[in-house]
Structure formats: structure tokens, C-alpha cells
Amino acid sequence: MDFNFFFFMVFMSITSFALAFIVYVLVLKVFGDNRWIEMLLIPACVVLFDFAVMVIGDEYKYFVGSIPLAVVAGMIGYAYFFKGAEFGQTNSVAPTPVRAEKKYSAKSARIHAAREKRGRE
């Protein structure tokens, strides 16, 4: 087995993950929490970028492939130094969507009331 091919596949999987993260952040900023755009745009961008990196000549494929890694490193540096985000805390890119409370049917309400009466929650 050729070690260069294995190293290239590992490099491309890490690069693809970094590009998917970048596209996901951009989709959240531009379109909000839209699942259809996420499902269509993220894989399309990753596949097109991977294809472009594989088509590029051997002397430039690692340089072009490392661009998403540099962008993610820049995003982390920007968040740490300029935004003051601490690692290990809950820092979210998008605001948490407000979900409507689940509506219970009349039968379910009676069952919950009977359980509360018995002392079971």
C-alpha cells in the first residue's frame, strides 16, 4: 500500500470536515436554521472542493487543500482574541430556536393528571 495515498485520504477527510464546518456556519449566518439548504449546500460544496483538490496538480494539492484548515484556525483565533469566547463554555453560532411547547390531547392530559394524583410525576 502506498503511504502517500493513505496520507492524502486522511488529509482530505480532515479538510472536508473543516470545509463542512465553514459552510455550515455560513449557512446559519445567511439562511438561518434551514435544514433543506444545509442538506443540499454542505455536501455539494464539500464534493466540489474535494474534486477540485484532486484535479489540481500534485505540487499544489496540499496547499489548496489546507485553505479550509487555515480558515477554521482563523475563525477560532478571531473568536478567542476578538470576541472573547472562552473554550469549554457553550458558545453557539446561531441563536437557539424557540420551539412551541408540545400540546397534549385531552386523553393525555387526563393520564398525566391521574399520574400526578398518584404521586408519579
XYZ file of C-alpha atoms in Angstrom:
121
model
C 0.000 0.000 0.000
C 1.230 3.441 -0.869
C 1.626 5.614 2.222
C 1.188 8.827 0.182
C -2.309 7.741 -0.850
C -3.231 6.936 2.765
C -1.871 10.288 3.983
C -3.777 12.093 1.222
C -7.053 10.375 2.191
C -6.603 11.270 5.870
C -5.715 14.846 4.888
C -8.774 15.120 2.628
C -11.122 13.776 5.320
C -9.876 16.381 7.812
C -10.081 19.087 5.155
C -13.609 18.013 4.185
C -14.721 18.215 7.806
C -13.228 21.709 8.115
C -14.944 22.842 4.909
C -18.261 21.379 6.077
C -17.930 23.366 9.311
C -17.216 26.589 7.392
C -20.152 26.098 5.035
C -22.421 25.219 7.980
C -21.505 28.452 9.782
C -22.085 30.454 6.588
C -25.455 28.778 6.002
C -26.503 29.596 9.570
C -25.436 33.222 9.146
C -27.084 33.697 5.745
C -30.157 31.438 5.760
C -30.767 30.800 9.449
C -31.872 27.371 10.620
C -32.944 25.991 7.230
C -32.487 22.209 7.093
C -33.075 21.907 3.325
C -30.361 24.406 2.461
C -27.990 22.654 4.884
C -28.701 19.231 3.367
C -28.139 20.472 -0.170
C -25.401 23.073 0.096
C -22.945 21.485 2.545
C -22.402 18.169 0.689
C -22.328 19.937 -2.676
C -19.596 22.323 -1.540
C -17.551 19.532 0.043
C -17.762 17.272 -3.016
C -16.905 20.089 -5.427
C -13.949 21.221 -3.310
C -12.643 17.653 -2.961
C -12.926 17.164 -6.707
C -11.095 20.432 -7.340
C -8.277 19.444 -4.987
C -7.908 16.036 -6.636
C -7.800 17.565 -10.131
C -5.150 20.147 -9.210
C -1.544 19.154 -9.858
C 0.445 17.235 -7.272
C 2.584 20.208 -6.280
C -0.406 22.361 -5.211
C -2.968 19.890 -3.842
C -1.784 20.096 -0.223
C -1.535 23.886 -0.386
C -5.047 24.325 -1.798
C -6.431 21.589 0.466
C -5.094 23.325 3.579
C -7.075 26.526 2.912
C -10.153 25.349 4.905
C -7.904 24.341 7.803
C -6.368 27.822 7.826
C -9.833 29.414 7.709
C -11.018 27.333 10.680
C -7.858 28.272 12.590
C -8.568 31.930 11.748
C -12.170 31.581 12.945
C -11.023 30.086 16.233
C -8.396 32.806 16.668
C -10.949 35.513 15.898
C -13.428 34.069 18.380
C -10.766 33.741 21.073
C -8.898 37.044 20.693
C -11.513 39.477 19.384
C -14.843 38.102 20.574
C -13.580 36.929 23.955
C -15.095 33.468 23.649
C -13.751 31.009 26.190
C -13.248 27.403 25.194
C -15.234 24.850 27.129
C -18.309 27.035 27.504
C -21.476 26.923 25.441
C -20.759 29.345 22.616
C -23.298 28.961 19.858
C -23.080 30.383 16.350
C -26.822 30.685 15.883
C -29.414 31.660 18.455
C -31.279 28.753 19.947
C -34.558 28.401 18.076
C -37.668 28.880 20.164
C -39.811 25.795 19.943
C -43.508 25.773 20.718
C -44.450 23.670 23.699
C -45.879 20.281 22.939
C -49.648 20.224 23.032
C -51.225 17.321 24.859
C -54.507 15.771 23.869
C -57.383 15.589 26.331
C -56.730 11.910 26.933
C -53.034 12.546 27.560
C -53.907 15.390 29.955
C -56.171 13.034 31.920
C -53.433 10.405 32.089
C -50.871 12.976 33.323
C -53.349 14.298 35.890
C -54.003 10.760 37.171
C -50.254 10.135 37.460
C -49.751 13.370 39.381
C -52.600 12.391 41.700
C -50.888 9.086 42.447
C -47.595 10.901 43.030
C -45.808 9.572 39.964
C -44.663 12.808 38.321
